[in-house]
Short mmCIF file of N, CA and C in Angstrom, two decimals:
data_model
loop_
_atom_site.label_atom_id
_atom_site.label_comp_id
_atom_site.label_asym_id
_atom_site.label_seq_id
_atom_site.Cartn_x
_atom_site.Cartn_y
_atom_site.Cartn_z
N GLN A 113 -95.26 138.31 151.75
CA GLN A 113 -96.15 139.34 151.21
C GLN A 113 -95.57 139.75 149.82
N VAL A 114 -96.53 139.98 148.92
CA VAL A 114 -96.18 140.36 147.61
C VAL A 114 -96.34 141.84 147.34
N GLN A 115 -95.46 142.39 146.62
CA GLN A 115 -95.58 143.77 146.14
C GLN A 115 -95.36 143.74 144.67
N MET A 116 -96.17 144.52 143.90
CA MET A 116 -96.05 144.52 142.47
C MET A 116 -96.31 145.96 142.01
N ALA A 117 -95.61 146.33 140.94
CA ALA A 117 -95.79 147.66 140.38
C ALA A 117 -95.71 147.60 138.90
N GLU A 118 -96.72 148.12 138.23
CA GLU A 118 -96.76 148.12 136.76
C GLU A 118 -96.17 149.41 136.23
N CYS A 119 -95.62 149.30 134.99
CA CYS A 119 -95.06 150.47 134.34
C CYS A 119 -95.03 150.19 132.84
N GLY A 120 -94.82 151.24 132.08
CA GLY A 120 -94.63 151.10 130.63
C GLY A 120 -95.79 151.55 129.82
N GLY A 121 -96.89 151.93 130.51
CA GLY A 121 -98.03 152.45 129.73
C GLY A 121 -97.78 153.79 129.17
N GLY A 122 -98.78 154.31 128.40
CA GLY A 122 -98.65 155.63 127.82
C GLY A 122 -99.51 155.73 126.63
N PRO A 123 -99.38 156.87 125.88
CA PRO A 123 -100.16 157.05 124.68
C PRO A 123 -99.43 156.36 123.47
N VAL A 124 -100.20 155.81 122.57
CA VAL A 124 -99.66 155.20 121.36
C VAL A 124 -100.71 155.27 120.27
N GLN A 125 -100.26 155.36 119.07
CA GLN A 125 -101.15 155.39 117.91
C GLN A 125 -101.57 153.94 117.54
N ALA A 126 -102.72 153.85 116.91
CA ALA A 126 -103.20 152.56 116.47
C ALA A 126 -102.13 151.94 115.50
N GLY A 127 -101.93 150.67 115.69
CA GLY A 127 -100.87 150.00 114.94
C GLY A 127 -99.54 149.97 115.61
N GLY A 128 -99.38 150.75 116.66
CA GLY A 128 -98.11 150.86 117.37
C GLY A 128 -97.95 149.77 118.39
N SER A 129 -96.84 149.91 119.17
CA SER A 129 -96.49 148.92 120.19
C SER A 129 -96.13 149.53 121.48
N LEU A 130 -96.40 148.79 122.57
CA LEU A 130 -95.95 149.12 123.89
C LEU A 130 -95.50 147.89 124.59
N ARG A 131 -94.63 148.04 125.56
CA ARG A 131 -94.19 146.92 126.40
C ARG A 131 -94.44 147.28 127.84
N LEU A 132 -95.34 146.57 128.50
CA LEU A 132 -95.60 146.75 129.89
C LEU A 132 -94.72 145.85 130.72
N SER A 133 -94.34 146.34 131.90
CA SER A 133 -93.57 145.50 132.82
C SER A 133 -94.22 145.55 134.21
N CYS A 134 -94.03 144.50 134.94
CA CYS A 134 -94.58 144.40 136.29
C CYS A 134 -93.43 143.87 137.17
N VAL A 135 -92.99 144.70 138.06
CA VAL A 135 -91.87 144.31 138.92
C VAL A 135 -92.42 143.90 140.28
N GLY A 136 -92.08 142.66 140.66
CA GLY A 136 -92.59 142.14 141.87
C GLY A 136 -91.53 141.95 142.96
N SER A 137 -91.95 141.91 144.18
CA SER A 137 -91.09 141.59 145.27
C SER A 137 -91.80 140.65 146.21
N GLY A 138 -91.12 140.35 147.33
CA GLY A 138 -91.76 139.38 148.20
C GLY A 138 -91.70 137.99 147.60
N ASP A 139 -92.74 137.27 147.68
CA ASP A 139 -92.72 135.89 147.19
C ASP A 139 -93.42 135.75 145.86
N MET A 140 -93.39 136.81 145.04
CA MET A 140 -94.00 136.71 143.74
C MET A 140 -93.42 135.60 142.93
N TYR A 141 -92.10 135.33 143.12
CA TYR A 141 -91.47 134.33 142.31
C TYR A 141 -92.05 132.94 142.58
N SER A 142 -92.66 132.73 143.70
CA SER A 142 -93.13 131.40 144.11
C SER A 142 -94.59 131.17 143.66
N ARG A 143 -95.24 132.17 143.13
CA ARG A 143 -96.64 132.02 142.76
C ARG A 143 -96.71 131.22 141.46
N ALA A 144 -97.62 130.31 141.41
CA ALA A 144 -97.65 129.38 140.31
C ALA A 144 -98.06 130.10 139.01
N CYS A 145 -99.00 131.01 139.11
CA CYS A 145 -99.53 131.66 137.89
C CYS A 145 -99.52 133.16 138.07
N VAL A 146 -99.26 133.80 136.94
CA VAL A 146 -99.29 135.28 136.89
C VAL A 146 -99.97 135.69 135.62
N GLY A 147 -100.43 136.92 135.54
CA GLY A 147 -101.08 137.38 134.31
C GLY A 147 -101.35 138.84 134.33
N TRP A 148 -102.02 139.26 133.26
CA TRP A 148 -102.39 140.64 133.04
C TRP A 148 -103.92 140.74 132.83
N PHE A 149 -104.52 141.77 133.37
CA PHE A 149 -105.88 142.05 133.03
C PHE A 149 -106.04 143.57 132.85
N ARG A 150 -107.13 143.98 132.33
CA ARG A 150 -107.33 145.43 132.10
C ARG A 150 -108.78 145.84 132.37
N GLN A 151 -108.96 147.13 132.47
CA GLN A 151 -110.31 147.64 132.69
C GLN A 151 -110.40 149.00 131.98
N ALA A 152 -111.37 149.07 131.08
CA ALA A 152 -111.65 150.34 130.38
C ALA A 152 -112.74 151.07 131.13
N PRO A 153 -112.80 152.40 131.02
CA PRO A 153 -113.85 153.14 131.66
C PRO A 153 -115.27 152.64 131.34
N GLY A 154 -116.05 152.37 132.39
CA GLY A 154 -117.45 151.95 132.16
C GLY A 154 -117.60 150.47 131.85
N LEU A 155 -116.45 149.75 131.78
CA LEU A 155 -116.57 148.35 131.47
C LEU A 155 -116.04 147.47 132.60
N GLU A 156 -116.37 146.19 132.55
CA GLU A 156 -115.85 145.26 133.57
C GLU A 156 -114.37 144.94 133.29
N ARG A 157 -113.76 144.37 134.30
CA ARG A 157 -112.38 143.89 134.09
C ARG A 157 -112.33 142.83 133.03
N GLU A 158 -111.29 142.80 132.26
CA GLU A 158 -111.10 141.80 131.22
C GLU A 158 -109.78 141.11 131.39
N GLY A 159 -109.76 139.85 131.57
CA GLY A 159 -108.53 139.07 131.60
C GLY A 159 -107.99 138.98 130.19
N ILE A 160 -106.68 139.17 130.06
CA ILE A 160 -106.11 139.17 128.71
C ILE A 160 -104.97 138.15 128.52
N ALA A 161 -104.20 137.87 129.54
CA ALA A 161 -103.11 136.92 129.33
C ALA A 161 -102.63 136.35 130.64
N VAL A 162 -102.27 135.08 130.69
CA VAL A 162 -101.71 134.44 131.87
C VAL A 162 -100.55 133.54 131.47
N ILE A 163 -99.70 133.25 132.42
CA ILE A 163 -98.81 132.15 132.37
C ILE A 163 -99.36 131.15 133.34
N ASP A 164 -99.75 130.01 132.83
CA ASP A 164 -100.56 129.07 133.68
C ASP A 164 -99.68 128.12 134.51
N TYR A 165 -100.31 127.10 135.13
CA TYR A 165 -99.62 126.19 135.98
C TYR A 165 -98.48 125.45 135.24
N ASN A 166 -98.68 125.24 133.99
CA ASN A 166 -97.66 124.54 133.18
C ASN A 166 -96.63 125.46 132.55
N ARG A 167 -96.72 126.70 132.95
CA ARG A 167 -95.83 127.77 132.48
C ARG A 167 -96.08 128.05 131.00
N ASP A 168 -97.31 127.78 130.56
CA ASP A 168 -97.71 128.04 129.21
C ASP A 168 -98.47 129.38 129.14
N PRO A 169 -98.24 130.16 128.08
CA PRO A 169 -99.01 131.42 127.95
C PRO A 169 -100.41 131.12 127.39
N ARG A 170 -101.35 131.85 127.87
CA ARG A 170 -102.75 131.74 127.40
C ARG A 170 -103.24 133.15 127.18
N TYR A 171 -104.10 133.32 126.18
CA TYR A 171 -104.55 134.64 125.82
C TYR A 171 -106.02 134.72 125.61
N ALA A 172 -106.59 135.89 125.84
CA ALA A 172 -107.96 136.14 125.44
C ALA A 172 -108.00 136.32 123.92
N ASN A 173 -109.17 135.98 123.36
CA ASN A 173 -109.30 136.07 121.94
C ASN A 173 -109.04 137.51 121.44
N SER A 174 -109.36 138.47 122.22
CA SER A 174 -109.23 139.86 121.83
C SER A 174 -107.82 140.28 121.62
N VAL A 175 -106.84 139.57 122.19
CA VAL A 175 -105.39 139.99 122.06
C VAL A 175 -104.53 138.93 121.46
N ARG A 176 -105.06 137.71 121.25
CA ARG A 176 -104.22 136.60 120.75
C ARG A 176 -103.63 136.96 119.38
N GLY A 177 -102.36 136.79 119.27
CA GLY A 177 -101.66 137.08 118.01
C GLY A 177 -101.07 138.47 118.01
N ARG A 178 -101.47 139.29 118.93
CA ARG A 178 -100.95 140.66 119.04
C ARG A 178 -100.14 140.90 120.30
N PHE A 179 -100.55 140.29 121.40
CA PHE A 179 -99.89 140.46 122.70
C PHE A 179 -99.14 139.22 123.05
N THR A 180 -98.00 139.43 123.76
CA THR A 180 -97.17 138.31 124.22
C THR A 180 -96.83 138.54 125.68
N ILE A 181 -97.12 137.53 126.50
CA ILE A 181 -96.79 137.60 127.94
C ILE A 181 -95.46 136.85 128.16
N SER A 182 -94.64 137.36 129.02
CA SER A 182 -93.39 136.64 129.34
C SER A 182 -92.97 137.01 130.75
N GLN A 183 -92.05 136.25 131.26
CA GLN A 183 -91.59 136.45 132.64
C GLN A 183 -90.11 136.22 132.66
N ASP A 184 -89.37 137.02 133.36
CA ASP A 184 -87.93 136.87 133.47
C ASP A 184 -87.61 135.60 134.20
N ASN A 185 -86.42 135.05 134.02
CA ASN A 185 -86.02 133.79 134.62
C ASN A 185 -86.17 133.75 136.12
N ASP A 186 -85.89 134.92 136.76
CA ASP A 186 -86.04 134.92 138.22
C ASP A 186 -87.50 135.04 138.65
N ARG A 187 -88.37 135.18 137.66
CA ARG A 187 -89.83 135.27 137.91
C ARG A 187 -90.27 136.45 138.73
N LYS A 188 -89.40 137.45 138.79
CA LYS A 188 -89.78 138.63 139.57
C LYS A 188 -90.29 139.78 138.65
N THR A 189 -90.12 139.63 137.36
CA THR A 189 -90.60 140.65 136.45
C THR A 189 -91.45 140.03 135.37
N LEU A 190 -92.64 140.57 135.19
CA LEU A 190 -93.59 140.08 134.18
C LEU A 190 -93.70 141.12 133.12
N HIS A 191 -93.79 140.72 131.85
CA HIS A 191 -93.90 141.64 130.74
C HIS A 191 -95.16 141.33 129.91
N LEU A 192 -95.60 142.36 129.20
CA LEU A 192 -96.64 142.19 128.23
C LEU A 192 -96.26 143.03 127.05
N GLN A 193 -95.85 142.37 125.98
CA GLN A 193 -95.52 143.03 124.71
C GLN A 193 -96.80 143.19 123.91
N MET A 194 -97.15 144.42 123.58
CA MET A 194 -98.39 144.67 122.87
C MET A 194 -98.08 145.27 121.50
N ASN A 195 -98.46 144.59 120.44
CA ASN A 195 -98.19 145.00 119.08
C ASN A 195 -99.50 145.23 118.33
N ASP A 196 -99.44 145.93 117.23
CA ASP A 196 -100.66 146.17 116.42
C ASP A 196 -101.82 146.64 117.30
N MET A 197 -101.58 147.62 118.07
CA MET A 197 -102.53 148.04 119.02
C MET A 197 -103.75 148.72 118.40
N LYS A 198 -104.87 148.62 119.10
CA LYS A 198 -106.12 149.15 118.62
C LYS A 198 -106.72 150.11 119.62
N PRO A 199 -107.57 151.02 119.22
CA PRO A 199 -108.21 151.92 120.18
C PRO A 199 -108.92 151.19 121.31
N GLU A 200 -109.49 150.03 120.98
CA GLU A 200 -110.18 149.25 122.01
C GLU A 200 -109.25 148.63 123.06
N ASP A 201 -107.96 148.71 122.84
CA ASP A 201 -107.00 148.30 123.84
C ASP A 201 -106.80 149.38 124.95
N THR A 202 -107.41 150.55 124.78
CA THR A 202 -107.29 151.60 125.75
C THR A 202 -107.91 151.17 127.09
N ALA A 203 -107.14 151.22 128.13
CA ALA A 203 -107.60 150.71 129.44
C ALA A 203 -106.51 150.91 130.46
N LEU A 204 -106.84 150.67 131.70
CA LEU A 204 -105.86 150.59 132.81
C LEU A 204 -105.46 149.11 132.94
N TYR A 205 -104.16 148.83 132.91
CA TYR A 205 -103.66 147.49 132.91
C TYR A 205 -103.00 147.17 134.25
N TRP A 206 -103.34 145.97 134.75
CA TRP A 206 -102.75 145.47 136.01
C TRP A 206 -102.10 144.12 135.78
N CYS A 207 -101.10 143.77 136.56
CA CYS A 207 -100.58 142.45 136.67
C CYS A 207 -101.11 141.79 137.93
N ALA A 208 -101.17 140.49 137.96
CA ALA A 208 -101.77 139.81 139.06
C ALA A 208 -101.10 138.45 139.32
N THR A 209 -101.10 138.03 140.50
CA THR A 209 -100.70 136.66 140.86
C THR A 209 -101.92 135.79 141.11
N ASP A 210 -101.65 134.47 141.26
CA ASP A 210 -102.75 133.57 141.48
C ASP A 210 -103.87 133.62 140.40
N TYR A 211 -103.39 133.99 139.25
CA TYR A 211 -104.31 134.22 138.11
C TYR A 211 -103.89 133.23 137.06
N CYS A 212 -104.67 132.15 136.89
CA CYS A 212 -104.22 130.99 136.13
C CYS A 212 -105.09 130.67 134.88
N VAL A 213 -106.30 131.23 134.85
CA VAL A 213 -107.20 131.00 133.73
C VAL A 213 -107.60 132.41 133.23
N VAL A 214 -107.38 132.63 131.97
CA VAL A 214 -107.58 133.99 131.44
C VAL A 214 -108.96 134.50 131.76
N SER A 215 -110.00 133.66 131.61
CA SER A 215 -111.35 134.16 131.74
C SER A 215 -111.83 134.22 133.18
N ASP A 216 -110.99 133.77 134.12
CA ASP A 216 -111.41 133.73 135.51
C ASP A 216 -110.56 134.63 136.43
N LEU A 217 -111.09 135.76 136.74
CA LEU A 217 -110.37 136.74 137.57
C LEU A 217 -110.68 136.64 139.09
N ASP A 218 -111.51 135.68 139.44
CA ASP A 218 -111.98 135.56 140.84
C ASP A 218 -110.84 135.42 141.84
N MET A 219 -109.80 134.66 141.45
CA MET A 219 -108.73 134.38 142.39
C MET A 219 -107.52 135.31 142.20
N ALA A 220 -107.62 136.14 141.19
CA ALA A 220 -106.49 137.03 140.88
C ALA A 220 -106.19 137.99 141.99
N ARG A 221 -104.95 138.16 142.33
CA ARG A 221 -104.54 139.10 143.38
C ARG A 221 -103.63 140.16 142.74
N TYR A 222 -104.01 141.40 142.91
CA TYR A 222 -103.23 142.46 142.36
C TYR A 222 -102.91 143.51 143.44
N TYR A 223 -101.79 144.13 143.31
CA TYR A 223 -101.28 144.96 144.38
C TYR A 223 -100.88 146.33 143.94
N GLY A 224 -100.76 146.56 142.62
CA GLY A 224 -100.26 147.83 142.10
C GLY A 224 -101.41 148.78 141.80
N GLN A 225 -100.99 149.89 141.20
CA GLN A 225 -101.99 150.96 140.80
C GLN A 225 -102.40 150.83 139.38
N GLY A 226 -101.75 149.90 138.64
CA GLY A 226 -102.01 149.82 137.22
C GLY A 226 -101.24 150.77 136.43
N THR A 227 -101.25 150.60 135.13
CA THR A 227 -100.58 151.52 134.22
C THR A 227 -101.57 151.82 133.03
N GLN A 228 -101.74 153.09 132.74
CA GLN A 228 -102.75 153.49 131.74
C GLN A 228 -102.14 153.36 130.29
N VAL A 229 -102.92 152.77 129.47
CA VAL A 229 -102.62 152.63 128.03
C VAL A 229 -103.71 153.36 127.27
N THR A 230 -103.29 154.25 126.37
CA THR A 230 -104.26 155.00 125.54
C THR A 230 -103.83 154.88 124.12
N VAL A 231 -104.77 154.28 123.33
CA VAL A 231 -104.47 154.09 121.89
C VAL A 231 -105.34 155.06 121.05
N SER A 232 -104.75 155.87 120.27
CA SER A 232 -105.48 156.81 119.47
C SER A 232 -105.56 156.28 118.00
N SER A 233 -106.65 156.61 117.38
CA SER A 233 -106.88 156.16 115.99
C SER A 233 -106.34 157.13 114.98
#
């Protein structure tokens, strides 16, 4: 069984940075793919970054060049470094396992409550 908890969200001004972390337990380390997605009020979930089957990072166009996904060597902690943040990045952010293609959230499994990110202009 997997348990995951996101942290690191908060308020930030446009142009600023935040680093989200996702601490996992159980067999998170054995899952082939992990990633981050978000949901803003009134909008659908948006996949933003994954580490895919080949252990390569993949990003949505909306965050490419600004966000970086990484995972600790023991694969139990996932990070999302967010730079040059924009008001449109405001959302609730979750980490997920079994999430291998940025644009496809159908198989993504998430277990935490998410962490809120609010970017002010």
